[in-house]
């Protein structure tokens, strides 16, 4: 039970239950979170969020990624509003499509061209389609447990999915060169490509950055076989390296899928690709009613210019390190053993000896009640509007919240967080 | 060649060609239109559009559907802007999600519940997934040649698509009860559902409204088999009947997919469904980063209230009849035989004896040069911001454009429109 006022949230949940199956769908369903969490939000400003009951949170989910520069970033919103006054969804694109495409191609290391969509799933699906068109092959290799979208060919759920939807997917283990080589071998002459996330960010597990050896093996195997190396940057894009998340490894994919942070919350996705895939990309049929929408493109152009100008990934890494070091120190004070993994810009915090996430839920409930929005299982996100004071506030809340977990003891009491 | 100034458009096309495969993708690619057509647009206002060179058009494509009430509708934009000031893409939905869901369920005849997405393809894909989850069956029947989206399971192109992507699709002929019965029979015990467009709006063909017999047969077959009747309202939704396009036929689907016009150009899609599918809809995993975005939901709520208050379908039908009657009279003056099909709100105009669309292209080029944006093959769209004066202007332009076609003669000269 939460000490926070939830009057309005509860009323809205009751109304939603009647007109929306189970009141909400997908990853934003509050039922998947500890019980103190709100379902409905009222307002965002910078790195801070208010729920419909007016409770304020320093927010470390950042809309699950889209909020990169802070809600209501004045430059982004002004660019979007300027475009809105002219037009958004017209009979074709506006001039800003060209400006944005040039900017993306200029920023992203491997990119010779780009195309725009609305959802991350649109972008990963287009990548797979283009890879199959370009190679004339069918097999797509993906890491076991990786998330690449929410449609039958890649959904984390098999409900409503047929076996044929995944007939040409094969699986390897992230960061395991041998398993990748085996999967490539098994695909034989039918390998269209390898689709891999910028890093391993599976929910509920320790995150893993790719080893240089693994990334280079993926590159080499694709080059040897004439297959397409596709990097799924939907979640990590523009937070780790604005030129592409594998640039520091010296590995360039043939295609990448982008979305989430690209327009600071405005709905947009993108595919970027190398020259040899240009023809296939122009031949496959991919489209959507709102894919040429100019407002989100104007927002994206403004966002990406700021990312470059302010070196946003570096700022996020600095803030993320402050948070990580502070959490480490404070958890130790209470004799708790936590595991922090993934890049500092996208922290994941898991408790040792916590098989049912009871400690994580109790910790996050306590954080929430002290005005900090954390996630107990999923990677979190920093945004450029977070301040050192926000990090300090989060660490103060963490000190209290660790004490709550420490007082829990171990075992089944850990379940209290969800009861 | 166009008499219109295309300086800026040409310069943007040249730049786009370098950074976007073939300069544009999908259905908005100007290369698919007569050669006078612009690729890039500058501004929209009501039912009028300006290209990047400042040429003005009375617009009968209406952004290919989304523009239902007119660009920059003050009530819609104000509702969207009010929500924008609070927040758009947050850690969960805003209050407006509930308000919109209640409104949709109240307006749509068959709807007991709704879920929101971004693309029409998101909605049709979710419908198919929910139908398979609810029935435990796999076969989905679709009309031959119908458009239901642009991903491998339904794309109009087979490039980059595998045979398995369509392993469980079977085909019938629209409005052909016998072919539908045969397809149902062939599906045997594995029938998940029938997915059918509100009317037959295949590009390049005469449009067909569904016969009552056909609609009733689809309903009866689904009910008999425990299968799901899914209506694809993405293109026709809210223009024909705000309660659902088959209401007048006395036939209610189990689920419908909506998008395009639902938020007057803001990016949104929706699935609506009957109670017996509520559980399956809550269990399948469907989601997207921007699917809870509050601004497009606020725009949709405002749009749908106006549709109801102003009986928009009726207004569009009136304007569409004015256009249709005027085109018929004027084409006859020049001894031309045209076929106008589909609902008046979504007119399709094709020329007799025009196998290569040469006459249609010449006609539309001439219309464009007189400031009227028509489409030579695809259904068009009326919007509520069109005025009687706009229709009169279109008919004046048509008089001239028919004279151009009449002067062409027949046969290969008809190709001139594209040279």
CSV table of N, CA and C in Angstrom, one decimal, chain A residues 167-285:
chain,number,residue,atom,x,y,z
A,167,UNK,N,9.4,-18.8,-38.6
A,167,UNK,CA,10.0,-19.9,-39.3
A,167,UNK,C,11.5,-19.7,-39.7
A,168,UNK,N,11.8,-18.4,-40.0
A,168,UNK,CA,13.1,-18.1,-40.4
A,168,UNK,C,14.0,-17.3,-39.4
A,169,UNK,N,13.6,-17.4,-38.2
A,169,UNK,CA,14.4,-16.8,-37.1
A,169,UNK,C,15.3,-17.9,-36.5
A,170,UNK,N,16.5,-17.7,-36.3
A,170,UNK,CA,17.4,-18.6,-35.5
A,170,UNK,C,18.0,-17.8,-34.4
A,171,UNK,N,18.5,-18.5,-33.4
A,171,UNK,CA,18.9,-17.9,-32.2
A,171,UNK,C,20.3,-18.1,-31.8
A,172,UNK,N,21.0,-17.1,-31.3
A,172,UNK,CA,22.3,-17.3,-30.7
A,172,UNK,C,22.3,-16.6,-29.3
A,173,UNK,N,23.4,-16.8,-28.6
A,173,UNK,CA,23.6,-16.2,-27.3
A,173,UNK,C,24.4,-14.9,-27.4
A,174,UNK,N,23.8,-13.8,-26.9
A,174,UNK,CA,24.5,-12.5,-26.9
A,174,UNK,C,25.9,-12.7,-26.4
A,175,UNK,N,26.9,-12.1,-27.0
A,175,UNK,CA,28.3,-12.1,-26.6
A,175,UNK,C,29.0,-13.5,-26.7
A,176,UNK,N,28.3,-14.4,-27.3
A,176,UNK,CA,28.9,-15.8,-27.4
A,176,UNK,C,29.2,-16.0,-28.9
A,177,UNK,N,30.5,-15.9,-29.2
A,177,UNK,CA,30.9,-16.0,-30.6
A,177,UNK,C,30.6,-17.4,-31.1
A,178,UNK,N,30.9,-18.4,-30.3
A,178,UNK,CA,30.7,-19.7,-30.8
A,178,UNK,C,29.2,-20.0,-31.2
A,179,UNK,N,28.3,-19.5,-30.3
A,179,UNK,CA,26.9,-19.8,-30.6
A,179,UNK,C,26.5,-19.0,-31.9
A,180,UNK,N,27.1,-17.9,-32.1
A,180,UNK,CA,26.8,-17.1,-33.3
A,180,UNK,C,27.3,-17.8,-34.5
A,181,UNK,N,28.5,-18.3,-34.4
A,181,UNK,CA,29.1,-19.1,-35.5
A,181,UNK,C,28.3,-20.3,-35.9
A,182,UNK,N,27.8,-21.0,-34.8
A,182,UNK,CA,27.0,-22.2,-35.1
A,182,UNK,C,25.7,-21.8,-35.8
A,183,UNK,N,25.1,-20.7,-35.3
A,183,UNK,CA,23.8,-20.3,-35.9
A,183,UNK,C,24.0,-19.9,-37.4
A,184,UNK,N,25.1,-19.2,-37.7
A,184,UNK,CA,25.5,-18.8,-39.0
A,184,UNK,C,25.6,-20.1,-39.9
A,185,UNK,N,26.4,-21.1,-39.3
A,185,UNK,CA,26.6,-22.3,-40.1
A,185,UNK,C,25.3,-23.0,-40.4
A,186,UNK,N,24.4,-23.0,-39.3
A,186,UNK,CA,23.1,-23.7,-39.5
A,186,UNK,C,22.3,-23.0,-40.6
A,187,UNK,N,22.4,-21.7,-40.7
A,187,UNK,CA,21.6,-21.0,-41.8
A,187,UNK,C,22.1,-21.4,-43.2
A,188,UNK,N,23.3,-21.9,-43.3
A,188,UNK,CA,23.8,-22.3,-44.6
A,188,UNK,C,23.8,-21.2,-45.6
A,189,UNK,N,23.3,-21.5,-46.8
A,189,UNK,CA,23.2,-20.6,-47.9
A,189,UNK,C,22.0,-19.7,-47.8
A,190,UNK,N,21.3,-19.7,-46.7
A,190,UNK,CA,20.1,-18.9,-46.6
A,190,UNK,C,20.1,-17.8,-45.6
A,191,UNK,N,21.3,-17.3,-45.3
A,191,UNK,CA,21.5,-16.3,-44.2
A,191,UNK,C,21.2,-14.9,-44.8
A,192,UNK,N,20.1,-14.2,-44.3
A,192,UNK,CA,19.9,-12.8,-44.7
A,192,UNK,C,20.6,-11.9,-43.8
A,193,UNK,N,20.7,-12.2,-42.5
A,193,UNK,CA,21.3,-11.2,-41.7
A,193,UNK,C,21.3,-11.6,-40.2
A,194,UNK,N,22.0,-10.8,-39.4
A,194,UNK,CA,22.1,-10.9,-38.0
A,194,UNK,C,21.5,-9.6,-37.4
A,195,UNK,N,20.5,-9.7,-36.6
A,195,UNK,CA,19.9,-8.6,-35.9
A,195,UNK,C,20.2,-8.6,-34.5
A,196,UNK,N,20.9,-7.5,-34.0
A,196,UNK,CA,21.4,-7.6,-32.6
A,196,UNK,C,21.2,-6.2,-31.9
A,197,UNK,N,20.9,-6.2,-30.7
A,197,UNK,CA,20.7,-5.0,-29.9
A,197,UNK,C,22.1,-4.3,-29.7
A,198,UNK,N,22.1,-3.0,-29.5
A,198,UNK,CA,23.3,-2.3,-29.2
A,198,UNK,C,24.1,-2.9,-28.0
A,199,UNK,N,23.3,-3.3,-27.0
A,199,UNK,CA,23.9,-4.1,-25.9
A,199,UNK,C,22.8,-5.0,-25.4
A,200,UNK,N,23.1,-5.9,-24.6
A,200,UNK,CA,22.1,-6.9,-24.1
A,200,UNK,C,21.3,-6.2,-22.9
A,201,UNK,N,20.0,-5.8,-23.3
A,201,UNK,CA,19.2,-5.1,-22.3
A,201,UNK,C,17.9,-5.8,-22.0
A,202,UNK,N,18.0,-7.2,-21.9
A,202,UNK,CA,16.9,-8.0,-21.5
A,202,UNK,C,16.4,-7.7,-20.1
A,203,UNK,N,15.1,-7.5,-20.0
A,203,UNK,CA,14.5,-7.1,-18.7
A,203,UNK,C,14.7,-8.2,-17.7
A,204,UNK,N,15.1,-7.8,-16.5
A,204,UNK,CA,15.2,-8.7,-15.4
A,204,UNK,C,16.5,-9.4,-15.3
A,205,UNK,N,17.4,-9.2,-16.2
A,205,UNK,CA,18.7,-9.8,-16.2
A,205,UNK,C,19.8,-8.7,-16.1
A,206,UNK,N,21.0,-9.1,-15.7
A,206,UNK,CA,22.1,-8.2,-15.7
A,206,UNK,C,22.4,-7.8,-17.2
A,207,UNK,N,22.6,-6.5,-17.4
A,207,UNK,CA,22.9,-6.0,-18.8
A,207,UNK,C,24.3,-6.4,-19.2
A,208,UNK,N,24.5,-6.5,-20.4
A,208,UNK,CA,25.9,-6.8,-20.9
A,208,UNK,C,26.2,-5.9,-22.1
A,209,UNK,N,27.3,-5.3,-22.0
A,209,UNK,CA,27.8,-4.5,-23.2
A,209,UNK,C,28.5,-5.6,-24.1
A,210,UNK,N,28.4,-5.3,-25.4
A,210,UNK,CA,29.0,-6.3,-26.3
A,210,UNK,C,30.5,-6.3,-26.2
A,211,UNK,N,31.1,-7.5,-26.2
A,211,UNK,CA,32.6,-7.5,-26.3
A,211,UNK,C,33.0,-7.2,-27.7
A,212,UNK,N,34.2,-6.6,-27.8
A,212,UNK,CA,34.7,-6.3,-29.1
A,212,UNK,C,34.8,-7.5,-30.0
A,213,UNK,N,35.2,-8.6,-29.4
A,213,UNK,CA,35.3,-9.9,-30.1
A,213,UNK,C,34.0,-10.3,-30.7
A,214,UNK,N,32.9,-10.2,-29.9
A,214,UNK,CA,31.6,-10.5,-30.4
A,214,UNK,C,31.1,-9.6,-31.5
A,215,UNK,N,31.3,-8.3,-31.3
A,215,UNK,CA,30.9,-7.4,-32.4
A,215,UNK,C,31.7,-7.6,-33.7
A,216,UNK,N,33.0,-7.8,-33.5
A,216,UNK,CA,33.8,-8.0,-34.7
A,216,UNK,C,33.4,-9.4,-35.4
A,217,UNK,N,33.1,-10.4,-34.6
A,217,UNK,CA,32.7,-11.6,-35.2
A,217,UNK,C,31.4,-11.5,-36.0
A,218,UNK,N,30.5,-10.8,-35.4
A,218,UNK,CA,29.2,-10.5,-36.1
A,218,UNK,C,29.5,-9.8,-37.5
A,219,UNK,N,30.3,-8.8,-37.4
A,219,UNK,CA,30.7,-8.1,-38.6
A,219,UNK,C,31.3,-9.0,-39.7
A,220,UNK,N,32.3,-9.8,-39.2
A,220,UNK,CA,33.1,-10.6,-40.1
A,220,UNK,C,32.2,-11.7,-40.7
A,221,UNK,N,31.3,-12.3,-39.9
A,221,UNK,CA,30.5,-13.4,-40.4
A,221,UNK,C,29.5,-12.8,-41.5
A,222,UNK,N,28.9,-11.7,-41.2
A,222,UNK,CA,28.0,-11.1,-42.2
A,222,UNK,C,28.8,-10.7,-43.5
A,223,UNK,N,30.0,-10.1,-43.3
A,223,UNK,CA,30.7,-9.7,-44.5
A,223,UNK,C,31.1,-11.0,-45.4
A,224,UNK,N,31.5,-12.0,-44.7
A,224,UNK,CA,31.9,-13.2,-45.4
A,224,UNK,C,30.8,-13.9,-46.1
A,225,UNK,N,29.6,-13.8,-45.5
A,225,UNK,CA,28.4,-14.5,-46.1
A,225,UNK,C,27.6,-13.6,-47.0
A,226,UNK,N,28.0,-12.3,-47.2
A,226,UNK,CA,27.1,-11.4,-47.9
A,226,UNK,C,25.8,-11.1,-47.2
A,227,UNK,N,25.8,-11.3,-45.9
A,227,UNK,CA,24.6,-11.0,-45.1
A,227,UNK,C,24.6,-9.6,-44.5
A,228,UNK,N,23.5,-9.3,-43.9
A,228,UNK,CA,23.3,-7.9,-43.4
A,228,UNK,C,23.4,-7.8,-41.9
A,229,UNK,N,24.4,-7.1,-41.4
A,229,UNK,CA,24.5,-6.9,-39.9
A,229,UNK,C,23.6,-5.7,-39.6
A,230,UNK,N,22.5,-6.0,-38.8
A,230,UNK,CA,21.5,-5.0,-38.4
A,230,UNK,C,21.7,-4.7,-36.9
A,231,UNK,N,21.9,-3.4,-36.5
A,231,UNK,CA,22.0,-3.0,-35.1
A,231,UNK,C,20.6,-2.4,-34.7
A,232,UNK,N,20.1,-3.0,-33.6
A,232,UNK,CA,18.8,-2.5,-33.1
A,232,UNK,C,19.2,-1.4,-32.1
A,233,UNK,N,19.1,-0.1,-32.5
A,233,UNK,CA,19.4,1.0,-31.6
A,233,UNK,C,18.2,1.7,-31.0
A,234,UNK,N,17.1,1.0,-31.2
A,234,UNK,CA,15.8,1.6,-30.7
A,234,UNK,C,15.9,2.1,-29.3
A,235,UNK,N,16.4,1.2,-28.4
A,235,UNK,CA,16.5,1.6,-27.0
A,235,UNK,C,17.7,2.5,-26.7
A,236,UNK,N,18.8,2.1,-27.2
A,236,UNK,CA,20.1,2.8,-26.8
A,236,UNK,C,20.5,4.0,-27.6
A,237,UNK,N,19.9,4.1,-28.8
A,237,UNK,CA,20.3,5.1,-29.7
A,237,UNK,C,20.3,6.5,-29.2
A,238,UNK,N,21.4,7.2,-29.5
A,238,UNK,CA,21.7,8.6,-29.1
A,238,UNK,C,22.0,8.9,-27.7
A,239,UNK,N,22.0,7.8,-26.9
A,239,UNK,CA,22.4,7.9,-25.5
A,239,UNK,C,23.8,7.5,-25.2
A,240,UNK,N,24.3,6.6,-26.1
A,240,UNK,CA,25.7,6.0,-25.8
A,240,UNK,C,26.7,6.7,-26.7
A,241,UNK,N,26.3,6.9,-28.0
A,241,UNK,CA,27.3,7.5,-29.0
A,241,UNK,C,26.4,7.9,-30.1
A,242,UNK,N,26.5,9.2,-30.4
A,242,UNK,CA,25.6,9.8,-31.4
A,242,UNK,C,25.9,9.3,-32.8
A,243,UNK,N,27.1,8.7,-33.0
A,243,UNK,CA,27.5,8.1,-34.3
A,243,UNK,C,27.1,6.7,-34.4
A,244,UNK,N,26.5,6.1,-33.4
A,244,UNK,CA,26.2,4.7,-33.4
A,244,UNK,C,26.8,4.0,-32.2
A,245,UNK,N,26.1,3.1,-31.6
A,245,UNK,CA,26.6,2.5,-30.3
A,245,UNK,C,27.8,1.6,-30.4
A,246,UNK,N,28.1,1.1,-31.6
A,246,UNK,CA,29.2,0.2,-31.8
A,246,UNK,C,30.4,0.9,-32.4
A,247,UNK,N,30.4,2.2,-32.5
A,247,UNK,CA,31.5,3.0,-33.1
A,247,UNK,C,32.8,2.8,-32.3
A,248,UNK,N,32.6,2.8,-30.9
A,248,UNK,CA,33.8,2.7,-30.1
A,248,UNK,C,34.5,1.3,-30.2
A,249,UNK,N,33.7,0.3,-30.7
A,249,UNK,CA,34.2,-1.0,-30.9
A,249,UNK,C,34.9,-1.1,-32.3
A,250,UNK,N,34.7,-0.1,-33.1
A,250,UNK,CA,35.3,-0.2,-34.4
A,250,UNK,C,34.5,-1.0,-35.4
A,251,UNK,N,33.2,-1.2,-35.0
A,251,UNK,CA,32.3,-2.1,-35.8
A,251,UNK,C,31.1,-1.3,-36.4
A,252,UNK,N,31.0,-1.3,-37.7
A,252,UNK,CA,29.8,-0.6,-38.2
A,252,UNK,C,28.8,-1.6,-38.8
A,253,UNK,N,27.6,-1.5,-38.5
A,253,UNK,CA,26.6,-2.4,-39.0
A,253,UNK,C,26.3,-1.9,-40.5
A,254,UNK,N,25.5,-2.7,-41.2
A,254,UNK,CA,25.0,-2.4,-42.5
A,254,UNK,C,23.7,-1.6,-42.4
A,255,UNK,N,23.0,-1.8,-41.4
A,255,UNK,CA,21.7,-1.1,-41.2
A,255,UNK,C,21.5,-1.0,-39.7
A,256,UNK,N,20.8,0.1,-39.3
A,256,UNK,CA,20.4,0.3,-37.9
A,256,UNK,C,18.9,0.7,-37.8
A,257,UNK,N,18.3,0.3,-36.8
A,257,UNK,CA,16.9,0.7,-36.5
A,257,UNK,C,16.9,1.7,-35.3
A,258,UNK,N,16.3,2.8,-35.4
A,258,UNK,CA,16.2,3.9,-34.4
A,258,UNK,C,14.8,4.3,-34.0
A,259,UNK,N,14.6,4.7,-32.8
A,259,UNK,CA,13.3,5.3,-32.5
A,259,UNK,C,13.4,6.0,-31.2
A,260,UNK,N,12.5,5.8,-30.3
A,260,UNK,CA,12.5,6.3,-28.9
A,260,UNK,C,13.0,7.7,-28.7
A,261,UNK,N,14.3,7.9,-28.5
A,261,UNK,CA,14.9,9.2,-28.2
A,261,UNK,C,15.1,10.1,-29.3
A,262,UNK,N,14.9,9.7,-30.5
A,262,UNK,CA,15.3,10.4,-31.7
A,262,UNK,C,14.6,11.8,-31.9
A,263,UNK,N,13.4,11.9,-31.3
A,263,UNK,CA,12.7,13.2,-31.4
A,263,UNK,C,12.2,13.7,-30.1
A,264,UNK,N,12.9,13.3,-29.0
A,264,UNK,CA,12.6,13.7,-27.6
A,264,UNK,C,11.2,13.6,-27.2
A,265,UNK,N,10.5,12.5,-27.7
A,265,UNK,CA,9.2,12.2,-27.2
A,265,UNK,C,8.1,12.3,-28.4
A,266,UNK,N,8.4,13.1,-29.4
A,266,UNK,CA,7.6,13.1,-30.6
A,266,UNK,C,7.8,11.7,-31.3
A,267,UNK,N,6.7,11.2,-31.9
A,267,UNK,CA,6.7,9.8,-32.4
A,267,UNK,C,7.4,9.8,-33.7
A,268,UNK,N,8.6,9.1,-33.7
A,268,UNK,CA,9.3,8.9,-34.9
A,268,UNK,C,10.2,7.7,-34.8
A,269,UNK,N,10.5,7.1,-35.9
A,269,UNK,CA,11.5,6.0,-36.0
A,269,UNK,C,12.3,6.2,-37.3
A,270,UNK,N,13.4,5.5,-37.4
A,270,UNK,CA,14.3,5.7,-38.6
A,270,UNK,C,15.0,4.4,-38.8
A,271,UNK,N,15.3,4.1,-40.1
A,271,UNK,CA,16.2,3.1,-40.5
A,271,UNK,C,17.4,3.8,-41.2
A,272,UNK,N,18.6,3.5,-40.8
A,272,UNK,CA,19.8,4.0,-41.6
A,272,UNK,C,20.5,2.8,-42.2
A,273,UNK,N,21.1,3.0,-43.3
A,273,UNK,CA,21.8,1.9,-44.0
A,273,UNK,C,22.9,2.3,-44.9
A,274,UNK,N,23.7,1.3,-45.3
A,274,UNK,CA,24.9,1.5,-46.1
A,274,UNK,C,24.4,1.5,-47.6
A,275,UNK,N,25.3,2.0,-48.4
A,275,UNK,CA,25.0,2.1,-49.8
A,275,UNK,C,24.5,0.9,-50.5
A,276,UNK,N,25.2,-0.3,-50.2
A,276,UNK,CA,24.8,-1.5,-50.9
A,276,UNK,C,23.4,-1.9,-50.7
A,277,UNK,N,22.7,-1.3,-49.7
A,277,UNK,CA,21.3,-1.7,-49.4
A,277,UNK,C,20.3,-0.7,-49.9
A,278,UNK,N,20.9,0.4,-50.5
A,278,UNK,CA,20.0,1.5,-51.0
A,278,UNK,C,19.0,1.0,-52.0
A,279,UNK,N,19.4,0.2,-52.9
A,279,UNK,CA,18.4,-0.2,-53.9
A,279,UNK,C,17.3,-1.1,-53.3
A,280,UNK,N,17.7,-2.0,-52.5
A,280,UNK,CA,16.6,-2.8,-51.8
A,280,UNK,C,15.7,-2.0,-51.0
A,281,UNK,N,16.3,-1.0,-50.3
A,281,UNK,CA,15.4,-0.1,-49.5
A,281,UNK,C,14.5,0.7,-50.3
A,282,UNK,N,14.8,1.0,-51.5
A,282,UNK,CA,13.9,1.8,-52.4
A,282,UNK,C,12.9,0.9,-53.0
A,283,UNK,N,13.1,-0.4,-53.0
A,283,UNK,CA,12.2,-1.3,-53.7
A,283,UNK,C,11.1,-2.0,-52.8
A,284,UNK,N,11.5,-2.3,-51.6
A,284,UNK,CA,10.5,-2.9,-50.7
A,284,UNK,C,9.4,-1.9,-50.4
A,285,UNK,N,8.2,-2.4,-50.1
A,285,UNK,CA,7.1,-1.5,-49.9
A,285,UNK,C,6.9,-1.3,-48.4
